[in-house]
């Protein structure tokens, strides 16, 4: 999965996204209460999100950790779920403290970021916040090298 | 043997690296070579040699985007790199050659398992690959303000221990009546005025009416060029099409772009107009059929990363249409393009001796004298004087005493000055290292930098 669209879309919109991003591996995530049956018929992987439940225990999060897709927001159809979708966006991109901890755990780094990052709760984290913390951890050399490459690219 | 070559620079560099890798393939015809390049330049594949089994791409642009744009997963870049490394791991390379001297490529090369690594990489948290004096020279002298007498490919090949040749056979295409002009670069400092190109075009057409002249351009350059040229003058093309038309052309007149490297690949004559940060010695076309016209302004060549501080781009202005036209006439009249420059040749020998860590520095020989005698400038007059003394076959320097990596520059000026001063400072044909070091230290102490001042100091020392 290369891209995940947040919010219901029509089949034509799915085609438009597929063309724009040159990918047939596009997922769609919608609120439990919303429908995405049509696009499922045309090959889109559909995730139902239960906003009342812990997102980390839902199917979608294991896909997020595995594929790390680019999250595309389809605001037009968010309707009554605007706040839920907005909140979940930062979680799905791994840019909240808690979601970052989940991502790091997936990489084999068990670290409490919340004690080390002083950032306003509404600001999305970026890699600059993360690198100094994890580069000093006891990581396999390969992981450190990849992080060093990212470090070179943000300079 | 499976080899991965890592070339993570820009378009022109990849085209130049291709020359090096073609020679590597010739040396090891059974070797299977893969290439790793930046994704944004993947269209270059259409003009590269056929020596690659696979061409992999590093998606630098999107990885960089992923680091700053909020809709990318925070570890998108991490995943992208890990996936690339995993793909490359499967190839089980014997050798990974890093053609890119930067930290990013060093980290990446270290991640790819191979029996041997050549070029900059990381081992035990240490950067390896700069111990070679040629690599060190590349690192120091090919940076923003570095000065070198070598072409980038010469130094790179020496640093990696890969031999590279320059094709001496010109491809004059005598039946071709097509002349190409590449007028624009992506850096205003490296452009020559379009009006001058237009005037040059008119002069060529008046003198050689049977020649057709085409202005090469990418689609996005069309609008700018149409302010000066007619639409019919333009040849809007892809990289591949530019390559193909170069093959059929008699001559390319170009500013510093990757097109000159394409023309060098097919070995047609090239006249390069080199201004701004374009350093003709270091990154001119790798071809024996090319000549670079350079300005005499003191700030040339300047740094890539800085804007020109002058009111106008004086270096570009100082190159006249007539100067370029004279070179065009030489090419069209089949005059041999001469790349010989005795002073540069001598400096190269000094530097090569130093970088090869030779015990003795053989500076010149009889053949060089013949070349030198035919010219008139000060430096040659000096060497002529040396020859007349018949006491110098070589100039010896002891390896142990040479500590200053930039000694070649001072050494050269010392020779000039010593000779101008009737060979004072020479003792039985030996130039003493101490004198060079003394001169260098005096220059550094007094903050002397420009050529005239250095010569004054050396004159003082040798008097």
Coordinates of C-alpha atoms in Angstrom, one line a residue:
Chain A
X1 CA 0.0 0.0 0.0
X2 CA 1.6 3.3 -1.1
X3 CA -1.1 5.7 -0.2
X4 CA -4.0 5.7 2.3
X5 CA -6.9 8.1 1.7
X6 CA -8.6 9.3 4.8
X7 CA -12.4 9.6 4.2
X8 CA -14.9 8.1 1.8
X9 CA -14.3 8.6 -1.9
X10 CA -16.2 7.6 -5.1
X11 CA -14.9 5.1 -7.6
X12 CA -14.1 7.9 -10.0
X13 CA -12.1 9.7 -7.3
X14 CA -10.2 6.4 -6.6
X15 CA -9.3 6.2 -10.3
X16 CA -8.2 9.8 -10.2
X17 CA -5.9 9.1 -7.2
X18 CA -4.6 6.0 -8.8
X19 CA -3.7 7.9 -11.9
X20 CA -2.2 10.9 -10.1
X21 CA 0.0 8.7 -7.9
X22 CA 0.6 6.1 -10.5
X23 CA -0.3 3.4 -8.0
X24 CA -2.9 0.7 -7.8
X25 CA -2.0 0.0 -4.2
X26 CA -4.2 2.7 -2.6
X27 CA -6.1 2.1 0.6
X28 CA -9.1 4.0 1.9
X29 CA -9.9 4.5 5.6
X30 CA -13.3 5.5 6.7
X31 CA -15.3 5.8 9.9
X32 CA -17.1 2.7 11.0
X33 CA -20.4 4.5 10.3
X34 CA -19.4 5.5 6.7
X35 CA -19.4 3.3 3.6
X36 CA -16.6 2.5 1.2
X37 CA -18.1 -0.6 -0.4
X38 CA -18.0 0.7 -3.9
X39 CA -14.2 1.4 -4.0
X40 CA -13.6 -2.0 -2.4
X41 CA -15.1 -3.6 -5.5
X42 CA -12.5 -1.8 -7.6
X43 CA -9.5 -3.1 -5.7
X44 CA -9.0 -0.5 -2.9
X45 CA -8.1 -2.0 0.5
X46 CA -10.7 -0.5 2.8
X47 CA -10.2 0.0 6.5
X48 CA -13.0 0.8 8.9
X49 CA -11.9 2.9 11.8
X50 CA -13.8 2.8 15.1
X51 CA -13.1 6.2 16.5
X52 CA -14.3 5.2 19.9
X53 CA -11.7 2.4 20.2
X54 CA -8.0 2.5 20.6
X55 CA -6.6 2.9 17.1
X56 CA -3.4 0.9 17.9
X57 CA -5.5 -2.2 18.4
X58 CA -7.2 -1.9 15.1
X59 CA -6.3 -3.6 11.8
X60 CA -5.3 -0.4 10.2
X61 CA -2.4 0.2 12.5
X62 CA -0.6 -3.0 11.6
X63 CA -0.9 -2.0 7.9
X64 CA 0.5 1.5 8.8
X65 CA 3.5 0.0 10.5
X66 CA 4.1 -2.4 7.7
X67 CA 3.6 -0.2 4.7
X68 CA 4.0 3.3 6.1
X69 CA 1.8 4.8 3.4
X70 CA 1.5 8.5 2.5
X71 CA -1.8 9.7 4.1
X72 CA -4.1 11.7 1.8
X73 CA -6.9 13.7 3.4
X74 CA -10.2 13.7 1.6
X75 CA -11.8 16.5 3.7
X76 CA -14.9 16.8 1.5
X77 CA -16.5 13.7 2.9
X78 CA -15.4 13.9 6.5
X79 CA -18.8 15.3 7.5
X80 CA -19.5 15.0 11.2
X81 CA -16.2 13.2 11.8
X82 CA -13.9 16.2 11.0
X83 CA -12.3 16.2 14.4
X84 CA -11.8 12.4 14.5
X85 CA -10.2 12.4 11.1
X86 CA -8.0 15.4 12.0
X87 CA -6.8 13.7 15.2
X88 CA -6.2 10.4 13.6
X89 CA -4.1 12.0 10.7
X90 CA -1.2 12.7 13.0
X91 CA -1.5 9.3 14.5
X92 CA -1.4 7.5 11.2
X93 CA 1.6 9.4 10.0
X94 CA 3.4 8.5 13.2
X95 CA 3.8 12.1 14.2
X96 CA 2.3 12.1 17.7
X97 CA 4.4 11.0 20.7
X98 CA 2.4 7.9 21.3
X99 CA 2.3 6.8 17.7
X100 CA 6.0 7.5 17.3
X101 CA 6.6 5.1 20.2
X102 CA 4.6 2.4 18.4
X103 CA 6.7 3.0 15.2
X104 CA 9.9 2.8 17.2
X105 CA 8.9 -0.3 18.9
X106 CA 8.2 -1.8 15.5
X107 CA 11.8 -0.9 14.6
X108 CA 13.0 -2.7 17.8
X109 CA 13.6 0.5 19.8
X110 CA 11.8 0.6 23.1
X111 CA 11.9 4.2 24.2
X112 CA 9.6 6.5 26.1
X113 CA 9.6 9.5 23.8
X114 CA 7.2 11.5 26.0
X115 CA 9.9 12.0 28.6
X116 CA 12.4 13.3 26.0
X117 CA 10.4 15.4 23.6
X118 CA 9.2 18.8 24.8
X119 CA 6.7 19.7 22.1
X120 CA 3.3 21.3 22.3
X121 CA 0.7 18.5 22.1
X122 CA -0.8 20.0 18.9
X123 CA 2.5 20.1 17.0
X124 CA 3.2 17.1 14.8
X125 CA 6.6 15.6 15.4
X126 CA 9.2 15.5 12.6
X127 CA 12.3 13.4 12.1
X128 CA 14.5 16.1 13.6
X129 CA 12.8 15.6 17.0
X130 CA 13.5 11.9 16.8
X131 CA 17.0 11.5 15.4
X132 CA 18.9 12.9 18.4
X133 CA 16.9 10.6 20.8
X134 CA 17.3 7.3 18.9
X135 CA 20.7 7.8 17.4
X136 CA 22.2 7.4 20.9
X137 CA 20.3 4.2 21.6
X138 CA 21.8 0.8 21.3
X139 CA 20.6 0.1 17.8
X140 CA 21.9 -2.4 15.2
X141 CA 24.6 -0.7 13.1
X142 CA 22.4 -1.0 10.0
X143 CA 19.6 1.0 11.6
X144 CA 22.0 3.6 12.7
X145 CA 23.4 4.0 9.2
X146 CA 19.9 4.5 7.8
X147 CA 19.2 7.1 10.4
X148 CA 22.5 8.8 9.5
X149 CA 21.4 8.9 5.9
X150 CA 18.2 10.6 7.0
X151 CA 20.3 13.0 9.1
X152 CA 22.3 13.9 6.0
X153 CA 19.2 14.6 4.1
X154 CA 17.7 17.0 6.6
X155 CA 20.8 19.1 7.0
Chain B
X1 CA 32.4 -10.8 -10.4
X2 CA 29.4 -8.6 -9.5
X3 CA 30.1 -4.9 -9.0
X4 CA 27.8 -2.1 -7.8
X5 CA 28.8 1.4 -8.7
X6 CA 27.2 4.1 -6.6
X7 CA 26.8 7.4 -8.5
X8 CA 24.6 9.7 -6.4
X9 CA 25.5 13.1 -7.9
X10 CA 23.9 15.1 -10.7
X11 CA 23.3 14.3 -14.4
X12 CA 26.6 15.5 -15.7
X13 CA 28.5 13.5 -13.1
X14 CA 26.6 10.3 -13.9
X15 CA 27.5 10.8 -17.6
X16 CA 31.2 11.3 -16.6
X17 CA 31.1 8.3 -14.3
X18 CA 29.8 6.2 -17.2
X19 CA 33.2 6.8 -18.9
X20 CA 35.0 5.5 -15.9
X21 CA 32.8 2.4 -15.7
X22 CA 33.1 1.7 -19.4
X23 CA 36.9 1.5 -18.8
X24 CA 36.3 -0.8 -15.8
X25 CA 34.1 -3.0 -17.9
X26 CA 36.9 -3.2 -20.6
X27 CA 39.3 -4.2 -17.9
X28 CA 37.0 -6.9 -16.5
X29 CA 34.9 -7.9 -19.4
X30 CA 33.3 -10.7 -17.5
X31 CA 32.2 -8.5 -14.6
X32 CA 28.5 -7.7 -14.2
X33 CA 28.1 -4.1 -13.3
X34 CA 25.0 -2.6 -11.6
X35 CA 24.6 1.2 -11.2
X36 CA 22.8 3.1 -8.4
X37 CA 21.8 6.7 -9.3
X38 CA 19.4 9.3 -8.0
X39 CA 15.8 8.7 -9.1
X40 CA 15.4 12.2 -10.4
X41 CA 18.0 11.5 -13.1
X42 CA 16.8 8.1 -14.1
X43 CA 16.1 9.3 -17.7
X44 CA 19.9 9.3 -18.1
X45 CA 19.7 5.6 -18.6
X46 CA 18.8 6.3 -22.3
X47 CA 22.3 7.7 -22.9
X48 CA 24.5 5.6 -20.8
X49 CA 26.6 2.8 -22.1
X50 CA 25.2 -0.7 -22.3
X51 CA 27.6 -2.1 -19.7
X52 CA 25.0 -2.2 -16.8
X53 CA 23.0 -5.3 -15.9
X54 CA 20.7 -3.3 -13.6
X55 CA 20.2 0.3 -12.8
X56 CA 18.8 1.0 -9.3
X57 CA 17.5 4.3 -8.1
X58 CA 17.7 6.1 -4.8
X59 CA 14.6 8.2 -4.4
X60 CA 16.3 11.2 -2.8
X61 CA 13.7 13.8 -3.7
X62 CA 10.8 11.9 -2.1
X63 CA 12.8 10.8 0.9
X64 CA 13.7 14.4 1.5
X65 CA 10.1 15.4 1.0
X66 CA 9.0 12.8 3.5
X67 CA 11.2 14.4 6.1
X68 CA 9.4 17.7 5.9
X69 CA 5.9 17.0 4.6
X70 CA 3.3 16.0 7.2
X71 CA 1.3 13.6 5.1
X72 CA 4.3 11.2 4.8
X73 CA 4.7 8.7 7.6
X74 CA 7.6 9.8 9.8
X75 CA 9.5 6.7 8.8
X76 CA 8.6 6.7 5.1
X77 CA 12.2 7.6 4.3
X78 CA 13.6 5.0 6.6
X79 CA 11.4 2.3 5.0
X80 CA 12.3 3.5 1.5
X81 CA 16.1 3.2 2.2
X82 CA 15.7 -0.1 4.0
X83 CA 13.8 -1.5 1.0
X84 CA 16.5 -0.4 -1.4
X85 CA 19.2 -1.9 0.8
X86 CA 17.2 -5.2 1.0
X87 CA 17.0 -5.3 -2.9
X88 CA 20.7 -4.6 -3.3
X89 CA 21.6 -7.2 -0.6
X90 CA 20.0 -9.9 -2.8
X91 CA 22.5 -9.2 -5.5
X92 CA 25.5 -10.4 -3.4
X93 CA 28.0 -8.0 -4.8
X94 CA 31.7 -8.7 -4.8
X95 CA 32.6 -5.0 -4.9
X96 CA 30.8 -1.9 -4.1
X97 CA 32.4 1.2 -5.7
X98 CA 31.4 4.6 -4.3
X99 CA 31.9 7.2 -7.0
X100 CA 30.3 9.8 -4.8
X101 CA 32.5 11.4 -2.1
X102 CA 29.9 12.4 0.4
X103 CA 28.7 11.1 3.8
X104 CA 25.3 10.0 2.6
X105 CA 26.8 7.7 -0.1
X106 CA 29.4 6.4 2.4
X107 CA 26.6 5.3 4.8
X108 CA 24.6 3.7 2.0
X109 CA 27.6 1.8 0.6
X110 CA 28.4 0.5 4.1
X111 CA 24.9 -0.9 4.3
X112 CA 25.3 -3.0 1.1
X113 CA 27.1 -6.2 1.9
X114 CA 30.0 -7.0 -0.4
X115 CA 33.4 -8.6 -0.2
X116 CA 35.2 -5.4 -1.0
X117 CA 34.4 -1.7 -0.8
X118 CA 36.1 0.8 -2.9
X119 CA 35.8 4.6 -2.2
X120 CA 34.3 6.3 0.8
X121 CA 32.5 4.1 3.3
X122 CA 32.0 3.6 7.0
X123 CA 33.6 0.9 9.0
X124 CA 33.6 0.7 12.8
X125 CA 32.1 4.2 13.0
X126 CA 35.1 5.5 11.0
X127 CA 35.0 7.0 7.4
X128 CA 37.3 4.8 5.3
X129 CA 38.6 5.7 1.9
X130 CA 40.2 9.1 2.4
X131 CA 43.6 7.7 3.3
X132 CA 44.5 7.5 -0.4
X133 CA 46.2 10.8 -1.2
X134 CA 44.2 11.1 -4.4
X135 CA 41.0 10.8 -2.5
X136 CA 42.2 13.4 0.0
X137 CA 43.0 15.7 -3.0
X138 CA 39.5 15.1 -4.3
X139 CA 38.0 15.9 -1.0
X140 CA 39.9 19.1 -0.4
X141 CA 40.5 20.5 -3.8
X142 CA 37.1 19.8 -5.4
X143 CA 35.2 21.7 -2.8
X144 CA 33.7 25.2 -3.2
X145 CA 37.0 27.1 -3.5
X146 CA 39.4 24.3 -4.1
X147 CA 41.9 24.6 -6.9
X148 CA 43.3 21.6 -8.8
X149 CA 45.2 21.1 -12.0
X150 CA 43.5 17.8 -12.6
X151 CA 40.2 16.9 -14.2
X152 CA 37.6 15.4 -11.8
X153 CA 37.7 12.1 -13.6
X154 CA 41.5 11.8 -13.4
X155 CA 41.5 12.3 -9.6
X156 CA 38.4 10.1 -9.1
X157 CA 39.9 7.3 -11.1
X158 CA 43.2 7.5 -9.3
X159 CA 41.5 7.6 -5.9
X160 CA 39.6 4.4 -6.8
X161 CA 42.5 2.7 -8.6
X162 CA 40.5 2.5 -11.8
X163 CA 42.4 3.4 -15.0
X164 CA 40.6 5.8 -17.3
X165 CA 41.5 6.8 -20.8
X166 CA 40.7 9.8 -22.9
X167 CA 39.8 8.9 -26.4
X168 CA 42.2 10.6 -28.6
X169 CA 40.3 9.9 -31.8
X170 CA 38.2 12.9 -32.7
X171 CA 34.9 12.3 -34.4
X172 CA 35.0 15.2 -36.8
X173 CA 31.9 14.1 -38.8
X174 CA 33.4 15.8 -41.9
X175 CA 30.2 15.3 -43.9
X176 CA 28.0 16.9 -41.2
X177 CA 26.9 20.4 -41.7
X178 CA 25.2 20.8 -38.4
X179 CA 26.5 22.9 -35.6
X180 CA 24.8 22.7 -32.2
X181 CA 24.6 25.4 -29.5
X182 CA 23.6 24.8 -25.9
X183 CA 23.0 28.3 -24.6
X184 CA 21.4 28.0 -21.1
X185 CA 22.5 26.5 -17.8
X186 CA 20.6 26.3 -14.6
X187 CA 22.9 29.0 -13.1
X188 CA 22.9 32.6 -14.3
X189 CA 26.7 32.8 -13.5
X190 CA 27.4 30.1 -16.0
X191 CA 25.4 31.6 -18.9
X192 CA 26.9 33.6 -21.7
X193 CA 24.6 36.3 -23.0
X194 CA 22.0 35.0 -25.5
X195 CA 22.7 38.1 -27.7
X196 CA 26.3 37.0 -28.0
X197 CA 25.1 33.5 -29.0
X198 CA 22.9 35.1 -31.6
X199 CA 25.7 37.3 -33.0
X200 CA 28.0 34.2 -33.1
X201 CA 25.3 32.3 -35.0
X202 CA 25.1 35.1 -37.5
X203 CA 28.8 35.3 -37.9
X204 CA 29.1 31.5 -38.5
X205 CA 26.2 31.6 -41.0
X206 CA 27.7 34.5 -42.9
X207 CA 31.1 32.8 -43.1
X208 CA 29.8 29.2 -43.6
X209 CA 26.4 29.5 -45.2
X210 CA 26.2 25.8 -45.9
X211 CA 26.1 25.0 -42.2
X212 CA 22.9 24.7 -40.3
X213 CA 22.9 25.9 -36.7
X214 CA 20.5 24.5 -34.1
X215 CA 19.9 25.7 -30.6
X216 CA 19.4 22.8 -28.2
X217 CA 16.9 23.3 -25.5
X218 CA 14.6 21.5 -23.2
X219 CA 10.9 22.4 -23.4
X220 CA 11.0 24.6 -20.3
X221 CA 13.8 26.7 -21.9
X222 CA 11.8 27.5 -25.0
X223 CA 10.1 30.6 -23.8
X224 CA 13.3 32.3 -22.8
X225 CA 15.1 31.4 -26.0
X226 CA 12.3 32.6 -28.1
X227 CA 13.0 36.2 -26.9
X228 CA 16.3 36.0 -28.9
X229 CA 15.9 33.2 -31.5
X230 CA 13.3 32.2 -34.0
X231 CA 11.3 29.1 -33.2
X232 CA 12.8 27.4 -36.2
X233 CA 16.3 27.8 -34.8
X234 CA 15.4 25.7 -31.8
X235 CA 15.7 22.0 -31.4
X236 CA 13.5 21.1 -28.4
X237 CA 14.5 17.7 -27.3
X238 CA 14.9 15.1 -24.6
X239 CA 18.3 14.0 -23.3
X240 CA 18.2 11.0 -25.6
X241 CA 17.4 13.1 -28.6
X242 CA 20.2 15.5 -27.7
X243 CA 22.6 12.6 -27.5
X244 CA 21.5 11.3 -30.9
X245 CA 21.8 14.7 -32.6
X246 CA 25.2 15.2 -31.1
X247 CA 26.4 12.1 -32.9
X248 CA 25.4 13.6 -36.2
X249 CA 26.9 17.0 -35.6
X250 CA 30.2 18.7 -36.6
X251 CA 30.5 20.8 -33.5
X252 CA 28.9 21.7 -30.2
X253 CA 29.3 25.2 -28.7
X254 CA 28.1 25.0 -25.1
X255 CA 28.0 26.6 -21.7
X256 CA 28.6 24.3 -18.7
X257 CA 25.7 21.8 -18.8
X258 CA 25.4 18.0 -19.0
X259 CA 25.1 18.3 -22.8
X260 CA 28.8 19.0 -23.1
X261 CA 29.4 15.6 -21.4
X262 CA 27.1 13.9 -23.8
X263 CA 29.0 15.4 -26.7
X264 CA 32.2 14.3 -25.1
X265 CA 30.8 10.7 -25.1
X266 CA 30.5 10.8 -28.8
X267 CA 33.7 12.6 -29.1
X268 CA 32.6 15.4 -31.5
X269 CA 34.5 18.7 -31.2
X270 CA 33.3 20.8 -28.3
X271 CA 33.9 24.5 -27.6
X272 CA 33.0 25.2 -24.0
X273 CA 32.3 28.7 -22.8
X274 CA 33.3 28.4 -19.2
X275 CA 32.2 31.2 -16.8
X276 CA 31.2 31.7 -13.2
X277 CA 31.6 28.6 -11.1
X278 CA 32.3 26.4 -14.1
X279 CA 35.9 25.2 -13.6
X280 CA 37.0 24.1 -17.1
X281 CA 40.1 22.3 -15.7
X282 CA 38.2 20.3 -13.1
X283 CA 34.9 19.5 -14.9
X284 CA 35.3 20.4 -18.5
X285 CA 34.3 17.8 -21.2
X286 CA 36.3 14.6 -20.8
X287 CA 37.4 14.6 -24.4
X288 CA 40.5 15.2 -26.4
X289 CA 38.3 17.0 -28.9
X290 CA 37.3 19.8 -26.7
X291 CA 38.5 23.3 -25.9
X292 CA 37.4 25.5 -23.1
X293 CA 37.3 29.3 -23.4
X294 CA 37.7 30.8 -20.0
X295 CA 37.6 34.4 -18.7
X296 CA 40.6 36.2 -17.2
X297 CA 38.7 37.9 -14.4
X298 CA 40.4 37.3 -11.1
X299 CA 37.4 35.8 -9.4
X300 CA 37.0 33.0 -11.9
X301 CA 36.2 30.3 -11.2
X302 CA 33.9 31.2 -8.3
X303 CA 32.0 29.1 -5.8
X304 CA 28.9 27.2 -6.8
X305 CA 27.0 28.2 -3.8
X306 CA 27.4 31.9 -3.9
X307 CA 25.7 34.5 -6.0
X308 CA 28.0 36.8 -8.1
X309 CA 28.9 39.8 -6.0
X310 CA 29.5 42.0 -8.9
X311 CA 27.1 44.3 -10.6
X312 CA 27.2 42.3 -13.8
X313 CA 28.6 38.9 -14.6
X314 CA 31.9 40.3 -15.6
X315 CA 33.5 36.9 -16.4
X316 CA 30.8 36.1 -19.0
X317 CA 31.0 39.6 -20.4
X318 CA 34.7 39.4 -20.9
X319 CA 34.5 36.6 -23.4
X320 CA 34.0 38.1 -26.8
X321 CA 32.1 36.6 -29.7
X322 CA 35.2 37.0 -31.8
X323 CA 37.2 34.8 -29.4
X324 CA 34.6 32.0 -29.7
X325 CA 34.3 32.5 -33.4
X326 CA 38.0 32.1 -33.9
X327 CA 37.8 28.7 -32.2
X328 CA 34.8 27.8 -34.4
X329 CA 36.8 28.6 -37.5
X330 CA 39.7 26.4 -36.2
X331 CA 37.4 23.5 -35.8
X332 CA 35.6 23.9 -39.1
X333 CA 39.0 24.3 -40.9
X334 CA 40.1 21.0 -39.3
X335 CA 42.8 22.6 -37.2
X336 CA 43.9 20.3 -34.4
X337 CA 42.4 21.3 -31.1
X338 CA 45.4 21.7 -28.8
X339 CA 45.1 21.0 -25.2
X340 CA 48.7 21.3 -24.4
X341 CA 49.5 23.7 -21.6
X342 CA 53.0 23.3 -20.5
X343 CA 52.5 25.0 -17.2
X344 CA 49.5 22.9 -16.3
X345 CA 51.4 19.8 -17.5
X346 CA 54.3 20.6 -15.2
X347 CA 52.1 21.2 -12.2
X348 CA 50.3 18.0 -12.9
X349 CA 53.6 16.1 -12.8
X350 CA 54.5 17.7 -9.6
X351 CA 51.2 16.9 -8.0
X352 CA 51.1 13.4 -9.4
X353 CA 54.5 12.7 -8.0
X354 CA 53.3 14.0 -4.6
X355 CA 50.0 12.2 -4.7
X356 CA 51.6 9.0 -5.8
X357 CA 54.0 9.4 -2.9
X358 CA 57.0 9.1 -5.2
X359 CA 60.5 9.7 -3.7
X360 CA 61.6 11.9 -6.5
X361 CA 59.8 14.5 -8.5
X362 CA 60.6 14.2 -12.1
X363 CA 59.4 17.5 -13.3
X364 CA 60.2 17.6 -17.0
X365 CA 61.9 15.8 -19.7
X366 CA 63.4 16.5 -23.2
X367 CA 60.0 16.2 -24.9
X368 CA 58.5 18.8 -22.6
X369 CA 61.3 21.2 -23.5
X370 CA 60.4 21.0 -27.2
X371 CA 56.9 22.0 -26.4
X372 CA 58.0 24.7 -24.1
X373 CA 60.5 26.3 -26.4
X374 CA 57.8 27.1 -28.9
X375 CA 55.9 29.4 -26.7
X376 CA 56.7 32.8 -25.2
X377 CA 55.3 33.3 -21.7
X378 CA 57.3 33.8 -18.6
X379 CA 57.1 30.3 -17.4
X380 CA 58.3 28.8 -20.5
X381 CA 61.1 31.3 -20.8
X382 CA 62.1 30.1 -17.3
X383 CA 62.3 26.5 -18.3
X384 CA 64.1 27.4 -21.4
X385 CA 66.7 29.0 -19.2
X386 CA 66.9 25.9 -17.2
X387 CA 67.5 23.8 -20.3
X388 CA 70.2 26.1 -21.4
X389 CA 72.1 25.5 -18.3
X390 CA 71.9 21.7 -19.1
X391 CA 72.4 21.0 -15.5
X392 CA 68.9 19.9 -14.7
X393 CA 67.4 16.7 -15.7
X394 CA 65.1 16.5 -12.8
X395 CA 64.3 18.3 -9.7
X396 CA 64.5 16.2 -6.6
X397 CA 62.5 16.7 -3.5
X398 CA 62.7 14.4 -0.5
X399 CA 59.5 12.8 0.4
X400 CA 60.0 13.2 4.1
X401 CA 60.2 16.9 3.9
X402 CA 57.0 17.5 2.1
X403 CA 54.3 18.2 4.5
X404 CA 52.3 20.9 2.8
X405 CA 49.7 19.5 0.5
X406 CA 49.6 22.7 -1.4
X407 CA 53.3 22.8 -2.0
X408 CA 52.9 22.3 -5.7
X409 CA 51.5 25.8 -6.1
X410 CA 54.4 27.4 -4.2
X411 CA 56.9 25.1 -5.9
X412 CA 55.8 26.2 -9.3
X413 CA 56.1 29.9 -8.4
X414 CA 59.5 29.2 -6.9
X415 CA 60.6 27.8 -10.1
X416 CA 59.3 30.8 -12.0
X417 CA 60.9 33.2 -9.7
X418 CA 64.2 31.4 -9.4
X419 CA 64.5 31.2 -13.1
X420 CA 63.6 34.8 -13.7
X421 CA 66.3 35.6 -11.2
X422 CA 69.0 33.8 -13.2
X423 CA 68.5 30.5 -11.4
X424 CA 69.4 31.9 -8.0
X425 CA 68.2 29.4 -5.5
X426 CA 69.2 26.4 -7.5
X427 CA 72.2 24.4 -6.4
X428 CA 73.4 21.9 -8.8
X429 CA 70.0 21.3 -10.1
X430 CA 68.3 20.6 -6.8
X431 CA 65.6 22.8 -5.5
X432 CA 65.6 22.6 -1.8
X433 CA 62.5 21.6 -0.1
X434 CA 63.2 24.0 2.7
X435 CA 62.9 26.9 0.3
X436 CA 59.5 25.8 -0.7
X437 CA 58.4 25.4 2.8
X438 CA 60.0 28.7 3.8
X439 CA 58.1 30.4 1.0
X440 CA 54.9 28.7 1.9
X441 CA 55.2 29.6 5.5
X442 CA 56.1 33.2 4.7
X443 CA 53.1 33.5 2.4
X444 CA 50.8 32.1 5.0
X445 CA 52.2 34.3 7.7
X446 CA 51.8 37.4 5.6
X447 CA 48.3 36.4 4.4
X448 CA 49.6 36.4 0.8
X449 CA 47.2 34.7 -1.5
X450 CA 47.3 36.0 -5.1
X451 CA 49.7 35.0 -7.7
X452 CA 51.6 38.2 -8.0
X453 CA 52.2 38.5 -4.2
X454 CA 53.3 34.9 -4.0
X455 CA 55.8 35.5 -6.8
X456 CA 57.1 38.5 -5.0
X457 CA 57.8 36.4 -1.9
X458 CA 59.5 33.7 -3.9
X459 CA 61.6 36.3 -5.7
X460 CA 62.6 37.6 -2.3
X461 CA 63.6 34.1 -1.1
X462 CA 65.5 33.2 -4.2
X463 CA 67.3 36.5 -4.6

